[in-house]
XYZ file of C-alpha atoms in Angstrom:
727
model
C -14.150 16.390 15.417
C -11.036 16.870 13.291
C -7.988 14.656 13.768
C -5.729 16.935 11.737
C -4.463 20.469 12.233
C -3.082 22.836 9.620
C 0.276 22.760 11.417
C 0.421 18.964 11.170
C -0.376 19.003 7.451
C 2.255 21.712 6.875
C 4.815 19.537 8.642
C 3.953 16.582 6.397
C 4.208 18.887 3.391
C 7.737 19.935 4.392
C 8.585 16.261 4.878
C 7.358 15.183 1.445
C 8.348 18.331 -0.475
C 11.581 19.435 1.196
C 13.786 22.206 -0.109
C 16.485 21.311 2.430
C 17.405 17.994 4.049
C 19.806 17.194 6.891
C 21.029 13.604 7.272
C 22.074 12.889 10.861
C 24.304 9.827 10.855
C 25.430 10.347 7.259
C 28.398 8.163 6.423
C 30.720 7.355 3.508
C 30.847 3.729 4.665
C 27.401 2.560 3.633
C 24.807 1.289 6.096
C 21.516 3.067 6.646
C 23.134 6.471 7.092
C 25.266 6.028 3.987
C 22.380 4.849 1.805
C 20.124 7.633 3.061
C 22.735 10.293 2.263
C 23.495 8.799 -1.152
C 19.807 8.739 -2.020
C 19.138 12.402 -1.186
C 22.405 13.477 -2.814
C 20.880 12.604 -6.203
C 18.596 15.634 -5.848
C 21.329 18.093 -4.772
C 20.646 20.255 -7.846
C 17.163 20.958 -6.438
C 17.489 20.375 -2.693
C 20.037 21.742 -0.223
C 21.732 18.725 1.409
C 23.467 18.801 4.806
C 25.244 15.686 6.109
C 25.605 15.700 9.910
C 28.324 13.606 11.539
C 31.056 14.907 13.918
C 33.525 12.302 12.571
C 33.846 13.725 9.057
C 34.655 17.208 7.707
C 33.053 16.276 4.392
C 31.307 13.274 2.792
C 31.429 12.646 -0.952
C 32.604 16.184 -1.497
C 29.808 17.780 0.561
C 30.661 19.752 3.707
C 29.681 17.792 6.824
C 28.461 19.446 10.036
C 29.143 18.180 13.562
C 25.564 18.757 14.755
C 22.170 19.978 13.657
C 22.651 23.108 15.742
C 25.542 24.216 13.522
C 23.659 23.963 10.236
C 23.377 27.224 8.262
C 19.555 26.947 8.181
C 16.644 25.084 9.733
C 16.090 22.115 7.390
C 12.654 21.161 6.117
C 13.432 17.506 6.805
C 15.839 15.787 9.174
C 16.675 12.189 8.265
C 17.868 10.331 11.371
C 20.015 7.199 11.171
C 21.705 6.988 14.577
C 21.531 4.396 17.406
C 18.069 4.172 18.992
C 19.162 5.760 22.277
C 20.398 8.899 20.461
C 17.192 9.581 18.518
C 15.330 11.594 21.150
C 18.327 13.876 21.640
C 18.552 14.523 17.898
C 14.845 15.360 17.795
C 15.238 17.848 20.665
C 18.171 19.509 18.909
C 16.310 19.591 15.576
C 13.318 21.221 17.230
C 15.513 23.895 18.826
C 16.987 24.564 15.379
C 13.487 25.015 13.929
C 13.433 21.967 11.639
C 10.153 21.284 9.874
C 9.869 17.475 10.065
C 11.805 14.261 10.647
C 12.021 10.713 9.351
C 13.560 8.254 11.807
C 15.253 5.333 10.084
C 16.722 4.060 13.360
C 15.367 0.741 14.657
C 15.478 -0.835 18.110
C 12.207 0.477 19.545
C 8.862 -1.228 20.259
C 9.446 -3.861 17.571
C 11.994 -5.425 19.942
C 9.192 -6.465 22.310
C 10.982 -4.931 25.323
C 8.942 -2.681 27.600
C 11.758 -0.154 28.054
C 12.043 0.223 24.264
C 8.282 0.666 23.995
C 8.444 3.414 26.625
C 11.262 5.123 24.718
C 9.198 4.974 21.519
C 6.256 6.494 23.357
C 8.457 9.361 24.589
C 9.734 9.934 21.043
C 6.176 10.042 19.678
C 4.948 12.301 22.480
C 7.758 14.759 21.860
C 6.991 14.869 18.126
C 3.343 15.671 18.793
C 3.972 18.178 21.585
C 6.797 20.019 19.809
C 5.182 20.060 16.371
C 8.254 18.434 14.821
C 6.214 15.666 13.231
C 7.961 12.467 12.249
C 7.676 9.247 10.263
C 9.020 6.070 11.888
C 11.000 4.929 13.749
C 12.060 1.625 12.172
C 11.222 2.662 8.617
C 13.068 3.066 5.320
C 12.024 6.644 4.669
C 10.122 8.391 1.903
C 10.133 9.319 -1.753
C 8.638 12.262 -3.585
C 8.480 10.441 -6.897
C 6.853 13.369 -8.694
C 9.842 15.634 -8.019
C 12.432 12.821 -7.875
C 13.463 13.383 -4.226
C 14.276 10.170 -2.341
C 14.964 10.545 1.417
C 15.159 6.781 1.860
C 17.683 4.307 3.239
C 16.681 1.844 0.539
C 19.219 1.017 -2.141
C 16.439 1.412 -4.746
C 15.800 4.954 -5.974
C 14.207 4.728 -9.394
C 13.223 7.826 -11.323
C 10.848 8.151 -14.256
C 8.003 6.521 -12.367
C 5.721 9.510 -11.916
C 2.017 8.782 -11.653
C -1.183 9.350 -9.693
C -0.890 6.706 -6.941
C 0.290 7.623 -3.440
C 1.738 4.548 -1.681
C 1.799 4.365 2.142
C 3.304 1.252 3.753
C 4.078 0.394 7.338
C 6.818 -1.896 6.035
C 9.661 -0.046 4.333
C 11.126 -3.214 2.840
C 7.759 -3.849 1.190
C 7.373 -0.288 -0.087
C 10.840 -0.054 -1.644
C 10.990 -3.756 -2.491
C 8.155 -5.642 -4.218
C 5.905 -2.610 -4.686
C 8.551 -0.405 -6.259
C 9.941 -3.186 -8.447
C 6.489 -4.249 -9.641
C 5.421 -0.675 -10.274
C 8.452 -0.155 -12.520
C 7.929 -3.464 -14.313
C 4.235 -2.717 -14.861
C 4.701 0.909 -15.881
C 2.469 2.060 -13.000
C 3.383 5.549 -11.830
C 3.500 6.761 -8.232
C 3.323 10.240 -6.723
C 4.791 9.455 -3.277
C 6.135 6.466 -1.376
C 5.932 6.640 2.416
C 7.100 3.980 4.852
C 5.629 4.662 8.306
C 7.401 1.963 10.348
C 6.359 1.799 13.995
C 4.169 4.927 13.665
C 5.244 6.467 16.957
C 3.806 9.751 15.659
C 2.359 9.946 12.149
C 0.473 6.914 10.866
C -1.157 5.642 7.694
C -4.266 7.791 8.198
C -2.205 10.976 8.624
C -0.366 10.527 5.336
C -3.574 9.456 3.584
C -5.199 12.667 4.841
C -2.348 14.724 3.374
C -2.610 12.940 0.025
C -6.294 13.854 -0.219
C -5.173 17.456 -0.789
C -2.375 16.555 -3.191
C -3.310 17.366 -6.808
C -0.880 14.771 -8.175
C -2.509 11.881 -6.277
C -5.765 10.306 -7.451
C -5.640 6.996 -5.537
C -4.174 6.149 -2.119
C -2.663 2.667 -1.914
C -1.747 1.198 1.468
C -0.054 -1.786 3.071
C -1.064 -1.930 6.740
C -0.472 -4.370 9.576
C -2.581 -2.582 12.179
C -4.328 0.724 12.832
C -3.556 2.970 15.793
C -6.965 4.635 15.722
C -9.798 3.249 13.631
C -11.762 6.484 14.030
C -9.042 8.318 12.087
C -9.155 5.700 9.345
C -12.936 6.033 9.072
C -12.673 9.824 9.054
C -10.123 9.820 6.241
C -12.221 7.291 4.288
C -15.259 9.573 4.577
C -13.192 12.541 3.393
C -11.812 10.441 0.542
C -15.380 9.820 -0.632
C -15.963 13.567 -0.829
C -12.724 13.997 -2.825
C -13.413 11.007 -5.113
C -10.021 9.526 -4.176
C -10.322 5.766 -3.652
C -8.308 4.039 -0.921
C -6.978 0.595 -1.911
C -5.522 -1.460 0.913
C -3.748 -4.647 1.841
C -4.488 -5.355 5.506
C -2.473 -8.099 7.151
C -2.215 -9.341 10.741
C -4.851 -10.166 13.321
C -6.574 -8.239 16.068
C -7.008 -9.585 19.583
C -10.653 -10.449 18.987
C -9.671 -13.456 16.877
C -7.954 -15.095 19.850
C -10.465 -14.110 22.526
C -12.270 -16.897 24.339
C -15.893 -16.690 23.243
C -18.620 -16.573 25.857
C -21.293 -15.393 23.469
C -22.437 -16.584 20.064
C -21.494 -13.187 18.681
C -17.873 -13.556 19.802
C -17.709 -17.125 18.479
C -19.046 -16.063 15.084
C -16.806 -13.013 14.756
C -13.424 -13.402 13.082
C -11.001 -10.504 12.864
C -10.768 -10.705 9.086
C -14.540 -10.595 8.719
C -14.640 -7.447 10.834
C -12.063 -5.664 8.695
C -13.872 -6.693 5.526
C -17.096 -5.261 6.926
C -15.549 -1.950 7.967
C -13.746 -1.518 4.658
C -16.911 -2.170 2.641
C -18.936 0.092 4.900
C -16.589 3.035 4.346
C -15.607 2.433 0.720
C -12.076 1.117 1.297
C -11.130 -1.408 -1.370
C -9.377 -4.414 0.137
C -7.046 -6.495 -2.026
C -4.841 -9.467 -1.302
C -1.409 -9.071 -2.892
C 1.117 -6.695 -4.463
C -0.144 -7.018 -8.033
C -3.741 -6.603 -6.918
C -2.882 -3.392 -5.103
C -0.991 -1.823 -7.983
C -3.197 -2.985 -10.853
C -6.463 -2.114 -9.091
C -5.092 1.270 -7.997
C -3.972 1.985 -11.562
C -7.395 1.036 -12.925
C -9.161 3.349 -10.446
C -6.738 6.175 -11.198
C -7.000 5.918 -14.981
C -10.635 4.918 -15.566
C -13.676 7.136 -15.393
C -16.815 6.270 -13.521
C -18.401 3.600 -15.771
C -21.542 4.755 -17.548
C -23.010 1.251 -17.226
C -22.136 -1.852 -15.207
C -21.963 -4.104 -18.250
C -18.626 -5.571 -19.399
C -17.842 -6.581 -22.981
C -14.924 -8.914 -23.731
C -13.265 -9.432 -27.099
C -10.298 -11.709 -27.827
C -8.472 -13.548 -30.603
C -9.110 -16.817 -28.713
C -12.306 -18.579 -27.678
C -10.561 -20.153 -24.692
C -9.158 -16.859 -23.450
C -12.443 -15.026 -23.896
C -14.435 -17.802 -22.200
C -12.122 -17.970 -19.181
C -12.210 -14.191 -18.878
C -16.007 -14.273 -18.999
C -16.027 -17.024 -16.366
C -13.889 -14.977 -13.982
C -16.056 -11.918 -14.565
C -19.177 -13.953 -13.845
C -17.701 -15.370 -10.642
C -16.904 -11.825 -9.525
C -20.546 -10.845 -10.028
C -20.006 -8.803 -13.188
C -22.538 -8.615 -15.998
C -21.703 -9.460 -19.622
C -24.832 -8.289 -21.499
C -25.964 -10.180 -24.571
C -25.158 -8.406 -27.814
C -27.963 -6.709 -29.684
C -28.854 -7.901 -33.168
C -27.190 -4.783 -34.575
C -23.875 -5.491 -32.858
C -23.951 -9.200 -33.624
C -24.766 -8.626 -37.308
C -22.077 -5.962 -37.551
C -19.394 -8.257 -36.091
C -20.512 -11.175 -38.264
C -20.176 -8.959 -41.299
C -16.464 -8.724 -40.428
C -15.647 -12.250 -39.202
C -18.088 -14.033 -41.567
C -17.685 -17.790 -41.016
C -14.948 -17.433 -38.436
C -15.043 -16.809 -34.684
C -18.023 -16.089 -32.505
C -20.042 -12.856 -32.542
C -21.210 -12.751 -28.928
C -20.185 -11.402 -25.527
C -17.522 -12.607 -24.955
C -16.438 -12.424 -28.590
C -13.893 -14.663 -30.298
C -12.815 -12.817 -33.459
C -9.787 -15.033 -34.313
C -7.221 -13.377 -36.588
C -9.428 -10.338 -37.155
C -8.086 -9.036 -33.799
C -4.910 -8.024 -35.672
C -6.615 -6.738 -38.821
C -7.626 -3.308 -40.045
C -11.245 -4.332 -39.303
C -10.667 -4.766 -35.568
C -11.738 -1.161 -34.720
C -15.160 -1.897 -36.285
C -15.546 -4.932 -34.025
C -14.529 -3.020 -30.900
C -16.834 -0.128 -31.813
C -19.844 -2.433 -32.138
C -19.165 -3.873 -28.684
C -18.417 -0.642 -26.841
C -21.454 1.069 -28.407
C -23.856 -1.417 -26.789
C -26.151 0.572 -24.456
C -25.615 -1.696 -21.430
C -21.819 -1.795 -21.769
C -19.636 0.573 -19.746
C -16.245 -1.126 -20.135
C -14.614 -2.955 -23.039
C -11.925 -5.540 -22.246
C -9.483 -6.534 -24.954
C -7.890 -9.907 -24.113
C -4.999 -10.329 -26.482
C -1.258 -9.935 -27.107
C -1.124 -6.714 -29.122
C -0.341 -8.236 -32.523
C -0.329 -6.034 -35.602
C -1.674 -2.540 -35.062
C -3.926 -3.685 -32.252
C -2.401 -1.471 -29.546
C -2.634 1.678 -31.657
C -6.258 0.804 -32.455
C -7.056 0.308 -28.753
C -5.396 3.589 -27.767
C -7.309 5.437 -30.487
C -10.594 3.901 -29.305
C -9.868 4.938 -25.718
C -9.203 8.510 -26.834
C -12.452 8.904 -28.776
C -14.840 6.931 -26.557
C -16.544 8.143 -23.387
C -16.517 4.552 -22.078
C -13.684 2.658 -20.394
C -11.141 0.454 -22.145
C -9.053 -2.127 -20.265
C -6.491 -4.628 -21.519
C -5.954 -8.239 -20.409
C -2.433 -8.938 -21.690
C -1.930 -12.528 -22.883
C 1.595 -12.156 -24.242
C 5.031 -12.090 -22.608
C 5.445 -9.711 -19.683
C 8.937 -8.893 -20.938
C 7.586 -7.614 -24.272
C 9.237 -4.323 -25.243
C 6.924 -3.491 -28.140
C 3.116 -3.452 -27.896
C 3.101 -3.926 -24.103
C 5.393 -0.957 -23.616
C 3.093 1.160 -25.808
C 0.090 0.196 -23.669
C 1.965 1.158 -20.505
C 3.072 4.476 -21.981
C -0.519 5.262 -22.945
C -1.674 4.515 -19.365
C -4.123 1.859 -20.535
C -4.968 -0.235 -17.429
C -3.399 -3.680 -17.904
C -4.056 -6.961 -16.115
C -2.135 -10.193 -16.554
C -4.639 -12.736 -15.195
C -8.395 -12.913 -15.782
C -9.119 -13.257 -12.056
C -7.278 -10.038 -11.180
C -8.946 -8.302 -14.118
C -12.371 -9.330 -12.842
C -11.511 -8.293 -9.285
C -10.289 -4.910 -10.430
C -13.368 -4.214 -12.562
C -15.640 -5.267 -9.698
C -13.765 -2.929 -7.353
C -14.169 -0.041 -9.806
C -17.918 -0.586 -10.167
C -18.555 -1.212 -6.486
C -16.555 1.838 -5.443
C -18.548 4.209 -7.636
C -21.852 2.615 -6.598
C -20.845 2.965 -2.944
C -19.771 6.581 -3.408
C -23.042 7.484 -5.145
C -24.998 6.009 -2.242
C -22.724 7.689 0.270
C -23.087 11.145 -1.240
C -26.843 10.792 -1.657
C -27.604 9.090 1.644
C -27.693 9.675 5.351
C -24.613 9.681 7.560
C -24.358 7.251 10.445
C -24.352 9.105 13.742
C -25.494 7.902 17.139
C -28.177 10.016 18.778
C -27.432 11.611 22.140
C -28.375 9.321 25.062
C -31.812 9.968 26.545
C -32.197 10.544 30.322
C -33.315 6.914 30.678
C -30.257 5.708 28.790
C -27.938 7.907 30.865
C -29.469 6.438 34.023
C -28.901 2.917 32.701
C -25.269 3.738 31.857
C -24.773 4.949 35.449
C -26.428 1.797 36.845
C -24.133 -0.425 34.816
C -21.105 1.542 35.946
C -22.044 0.971 39.582
C -22.980 -2.701 39.179
C -19.642 -4.104 40.333
C -19.806 -7.338 38.301
C -19.288 -8.114 34.614
C -22.250 -10.416 33.936
C -25.930 -9.561 33.801
C -28.812 -11.956 34.151
C -31.205 -12.323 31.226
C -33.801 -10.076 32.814
C -31.192 -7.412 33.576
C -29.974 -7.641 29.986
C -33.486 -7.069 28.693
C -33.804 -3.997 30.908
C -30.712 -2.631 29.162
C -32.273 -3.350 25.763
C -35.533 -1.715 26.796
C -33.718 1.515 27.634
C -32.729 1.714 23.966
C -36.232 0.894 22.719
C -35.593 -2.751 21.878
C -38.709 -4.765 22.610
C -38.502 -7.897 24.750
C -40.934 -10.618 25.774
C -43.516 -10.213 28.520
C -41.968 -11.912 31.540
C -41.833 -12.017 35.349
C -39.011 -13.020 37.727
C -40.321 -15.246 40.542
C -38.816 -16.941 43.597
C -41.282 -19.769 44.183
C -43.203 -22.412 42.269
C -46.552 -20.903 43.236
C -45.442 -17.461 42.090
C -44.434 -19.066 38.817
C -47.934 -20.542 38.396
C -49.539 -17.186 39.203
C -47.310 -15.427 36.682
C -48.067 -18.041 34.000
C -51.783 -17.548 34.461
C -51.424 -13.787 34.069
C -49.240 -14.102 30.978
C -51.351 -16.855 29.451
C -50.298 -20.396 28.598
C -48.099 -21.765 27.113
C -45.076 -20.226 28.862
C -41.325 -20.734 29.124
C -39.334 -20.993 32.358
C -35.617 -20.139 32.603
C -33.138 -19.557 35.377
C -32.327 -15.869 35.864
C -28.683 -15.812 36.906
C -25.731 -13.618 35.911
C -23.432 -16.628 36.394
C -25.095 -19.105 34.015
C -24.584 -17.806 30.493
C -25.463 -20.915 28.505
C -28.780 -21.938 30.005
C -29.686 -24.757 27.627
C -26.443 -26.615 28.320
C -27.070 -26.251 32.069
C -30.573 -27.746 31.748
C -32.269 -24.640 33.160
C -34.740 -23.911 30.346
C -38.217 -25.390 29.854
C -40.404 -24.396 26.901
C -44.064 -24.715 25.946
C -45.375 -25.354 29.473
C -49.181 -25.599 29.328
C -50.572 -25.926 32.843
C -49.929 -25.322 36.535
C -48.511 -28.792 37.243
C -46.036 -28.515 34.367
C -44.920 -25.107 35.636
C -44.398 -26.375 39.235
C -42.385 -29.374 38.031
C -40.308 -27.219 35.680
C -39.562 -24.726 38.440
C -38.224 -27.451 40.747
C -36.100 -29.028 37.999
C -34.619 -25.698 36.945
C -33.575 -24.750 40.482
C -32.074 -28.211 41.103
C -30.155 -28.220 37.820
C -28.851 -24.692 38.399
C -27.453 -25.648 41.810
C -25.868 -28.782 40.360
C -24.399 -26.987 37.359
C -23.061 -23.943 39.243
C -23.204 -24.424 43.038
C -21.895 -20.920 43.730
C -23.993 -19.100 41.138
C -26.025 -16.078 42.177
C -29.679 -16.834 41.351
C -32.111 -13.937 41.067
C -35.011 -16.328 40.497
C -36.796 -18.016 37.644
C -38.087 -16.175 34.596
C -41.649 -16.930 33.549
C -41.879 -15.806 29.943
C -44.469 -15.734 27.206
C -43.911 -18.121 24.291
C -43.428 -16.402 20.938
C -44.520 -18.174 17.759
C -45.101 -17.394 14.075
C -41.815 -15.513 13.898
C -38.462 -15.756 12.102
C -35.475 -16.209 14.397
C -32.331 -14.120 13.953
C -29.332 -13.390 16.138
C -28.211 -9.820 16.809
C -25.043 -9.081 18.709
C -22.298 -6.622 19.534
C -18.620 -7.368 20.051
C -15.689 -5.031 20.607
C -12.499 -5.297 18.609
C -9.291 -3.903 20.131
C -8.642 -1.785 17.020
C -12.005 -1.415 15.303
C -14.237 -0.718 18.293
C -17.929 -1.697 18.472
C -19.052 -4.127 15.767
C -22.646 -5.153 15.071
C -23.565 -8.675 13.968
C -26.727 -10.001 12.340
C -27.100 -13.705 11.653
C -29.770 -16.122 10.582
C -31.349 -18.171 13.343
C -30.954 -21.825 14.247
C -28.341 -24.086 12.678
C -27.721 -21.747 9.708
C -25.688 -19.387 11.863
C -23.850 -22.167 13.690
C -23.003 -24.405 10.743
C -22.670 -21.967 7.866
C -21.623 -18.794 9.683
C -24.406 -16.925 7.887
C -23.710 -13.479 9.342
C -23.197 -9.849 8.380
C -21.093 -7.291 10.256
C -21.036 -3.487 10.416
C -19.123 -0.908 12.394
C -21.303 1.012 14.845
C -23.278 3.170 14.468
C -25.185 2.321 11.289
C -27.873 4.028 9.257
C -31.227 2.511 8.391
C -29.964 2.015 4.828
C -26.993 0.061 6.145
C -29.327 -1.970 8.354
C -31.322 -3.043 5.308
C -28.050 -3.873 3.508
C -27.067 -6.105 6.447
C -30.389 -7.917 6.254
C -30.004 -8.452 2.494
C -26.494 -9.855 3.030
C -27.677 -12.675 5.319
C -28.779 -15.654 3.218
C -31.310 -16.840 5.789
C -33.044 -13.473 5.592
C -35.030 -14.873 2.659
C -37.306 -16.357 5.331
C -38.224 -12.823 6.396
C -39.997 -12.247 3.093
C -42.325 -15.193 3.653
C -41.618 -18.819 2.843
C -43.896 -21.739 2.011
C -47.073 -19.999 3.035
C -45.686 -18.281 6.120
C -46.454 -14.566 6.438
C -43.728 -12.023 5.717
C -41.897 -10.715 8.775
C -41.497 -7.065 9.750
C -38.191 -6.245 8.048
C -38.534 -2.538 8.821
C -38.848 -3.292 12.536
C -35.724 -5.459 12.347
C -33.844 -2.645 10.595
C -34.923 -0.180 13.286
C -33.757 -2.619 15.960
C -30.347 -2.974 14.328
C -29.957 0.814 14.314
C -30.950 1.004 17.997
C -28.517 -1.747 18.965
C -25.746 0.066 17.082
C -26.508 3.238 19.066
C -26.494 1.221 22.296
C -23.048 -0.092 21.365
C -21.711 3.436 20.841
C -23.255 4.757 24.058
C -21.822 1.844 26.070
C -18.414 1.863 24.371
C -15.885 1.268 27.131
C -18.436 -0.441 29.395
C -19.911 -3.199 27.228
C -17.799 -6.234 26.296
C -20.373 -8.392 24.485
C -24.078 -8.440 23.750
C -26.200 -11.272 22.359
C -29.867 -11.192 21.454
C -30.351 -14.829 20.548
C -32.921 -15.258 19.313
C -34.556 -12.041 18.264
C -37.977 -13.026 16.957
C -39.107 -11.053 13.904
C -42.903 -11.121 13.860
C -45.328 -10.082 11.124
C -45.545 -6.870 13.142
C -42.653 -5.871 15.353
C -39.814 -7.821 16.993
C -39.229 -9.380 20.418
C -35.951 -10.245 22.137
C -36.503 -13.727 23.581
C -33.095 -14.028 25.223
C -30.334 -11.548 26.024
C -26.769 -12.003 27.208
C -24.879 -8.908 28.331
C -21.255 -8.949 29.501
C -19.628 -5.764 30.812
C -15.963 -4.877 30.628
C -13.857 -5.457 33.712
C -11.971 -2.300 34.646
C -8.236 -2.975 34.040
C -5.706 -2.614 36.801
C -2.262 -0.986 36.348
C -0.614 -4.291 35.309
C -3.373 -5.024 32.785
C -3.010 -1.556 31.249
C 0.759 -1.985 30.858
C 0.334 -5.385 29.190
C -2.360 -3.979 26.926
C -0.037 -1.181 25.841
C 2.588 -3.716 24.781
C 0.053 -5.871 22.938
C -1.607 -3.000 21.095
C 1.538 -1.242 19.880
C 1.777 -0.622 16.170
C 5.056 -1.715 14.675
C 6.133 -2.151 11.089
C 8.378 -4.905 9.820
C 12.081 -4.252 10.283
C 13.605 -2.555 7.247
C-alpha cells in the first residue's frame, strides 16, 4: 500500500519550489499578511509575486489584485493570511484558478478546542485532498526553500546563506523559525528546507518527509512533532528512508491517550506513552533526541559523516580533565574507546616525551597546538579498531587547519568537541565553514556518536533481514474473529482467552472447566496431581486479589475444599459476576516466568510487551516494547533487552529455557494483535511459562473494545486532532 501519489508529491514540489506565489491577505500594515508578503518579496528577482487584497491597488510598489481569480496566471503557491472563516472560500477560488498548492497561515481552527472550528478544519482538509490543491497548515508560519532562498513565511526571520543538507519539518512554526533557525545560524548548520505544518488538516510530517526522501539536496530529515495523524505513514516513510540512507532525527513531545488510561491489565499498567514511542522509533530506525541542540548537532553529524568503518572512538585533547570527562560520557553512552596499540602509544610518546598521557583518551598538553599534532592524530586514527577520532580542544595555533587536512585525507570520521568560546570568530568559524561536525558538550557528543553508530548498525540489519508482516488469518483464526465480534461483551474469562490464544498457535495449560466439586475431583485425577483451581469468570479480572485461586492442590479433599472456597469468595467479591465455572488446571514447574501482553495506543496502534516475571516486572518495570507485527529477529532482540531474561539461559544449576519457543510465541502474539486490531483492547499472558522445551500460557486476560456510539466518536475526534502550537 502506498500513502503517496505522484500528484500529491508534485503539489508539494510546487509548494517548496514555486516559480510564482500569490499572497492572499497581503498588507502594507504588518501582521501575518504583511510579514508573509515582505518575506516572499525578497525573492522577486526569481519568483513572480502577486499580492491579493481588494483594499489596495498596489503594495510596496507591486500591483495588487482584488482576488485570486483575477491573477494573470495560476500560481504555484497561494499563501493565505485571512480570517479563519474566509479560508475555505479562498481555497475554492484558488482551485478554480488552477493553483498548484497552498499554505494557510490563518489560525482559529481546531487548536481553539471548539467543535465547530474542528469541523471547519476537517472540511478544509477534505477539500484539499479531494481537489488536489494540497496545503500546509492551517495555524502555521509557512515554509522556506533555504537552498534557493525563497521564504514564504509569516515569520520575521528570513536568513539567507544557510544552505545545507538538513530538511527541517516542524508542527510548530514558532519553533521552526525561532530556536531552530537561530541555533542553526549560530552553529553554522545548513538547511535545505524549513516546513511548519501547523494543525496538519491536509499534509503532515510524514508527507513532507516522504517528499524530502527524493530531494537531492537533503541528506537528513529533522522533525519536531507533537503527535502523528497516522502512525502507519510514519512507519512507511521510515522504511523508505532506510532504503534511501536518509536518517530521520526527531523530537517527539506530548502524550498519547494510553498514558492516562485506567489500567485493567498488567500490560496497560506497565506501558507508558513515552516508552511506546521510544520502542517504535528504535524499531524503525528513527533517531529520537531531546532538545534543539541535540536535533541540529546530531542531524549535522549524520549528514556530514560517513558510515564508520569501526565502532571504536578515539579521543585526543590538550587537557586530561576534558579528555577524561569526554571518555566518561562516551562510556556511559555505550561507546567503545579501544586501548592503543604499542605502535600508537610509542609513536605518541615519541612526540610528547615526559608530558601528557599516551592513551585513549589522550592528553597531549601543549602539543595539541604544535606542528607535531598531525602525527599524534594520525597514530590514533590509524588504530584498526577506531572508526572516529574526536578532537576535544579550542582550536589554538594551526589546530583547525590540521584537523581539516586530516579529515580530507582520511577515510575515517573526524568530529570536534569545541571547548572554547561559542562566539569565537576565528578557529570555530573555520570549523563550521569546513562542515566539521561540532559539539559543545561531551554528553551531546557521545549521544550523537552513539546515534550515528546505532543508525548504521540498524540499517545494515534492516537491509539484510526479514521484513515484519503479519500472515493472512487462517480459517480457524477468521472463525475466532467472527466469534469475538458476536460476543456482545468486552471481557473474556480465562478459558475463553486461552481459546483465543490457541487459535494463533499459542500453547496453554491442560485444563477443564467444571461446575461441581465432584467434577473438579474427576478432572484433577485425569490431569494428575498437583493441580490449580481458579474461578472462570469474565467479570473477575484480578483473581488473586479476589481470593479465587488455589495452587498446588494434591488430593481429592483439598480440591473439594478449594472449590467451595473459590465459589464463596467469588460471590462475595462480585455478587453479580457471571461465573462459567471453576478451572481445574495442571501445575507447571521447572519454568521461567515472563509476561507477554498487547496494548493499543490511540496513535501508534498495537504494541507488544515482554517483561520478566514476578516482582522484577512490577518493581523495576523490566519490559521491552515493539510495534506489531514483529519478525523473529526482533523477537530475539526483545528478549535480549529484558534484564530478567538472563534466567532463560540457565541460572544456578537450572536448565536453560526454550528461548526459540518464546521468540516464536512473541511473533504469533504480534500477528494476533494485527488480526484483532479494532476488536482487541488489551491482552495479558501472565505468566507465560518458558520450559526447557516449549512454552505454556498459565493465565490469560483478554479485553475487547467496546463499539463506540455517535457521541463517543465525536469526542474521540476532538481528542485525537493534531494541532500545532499557535504561531
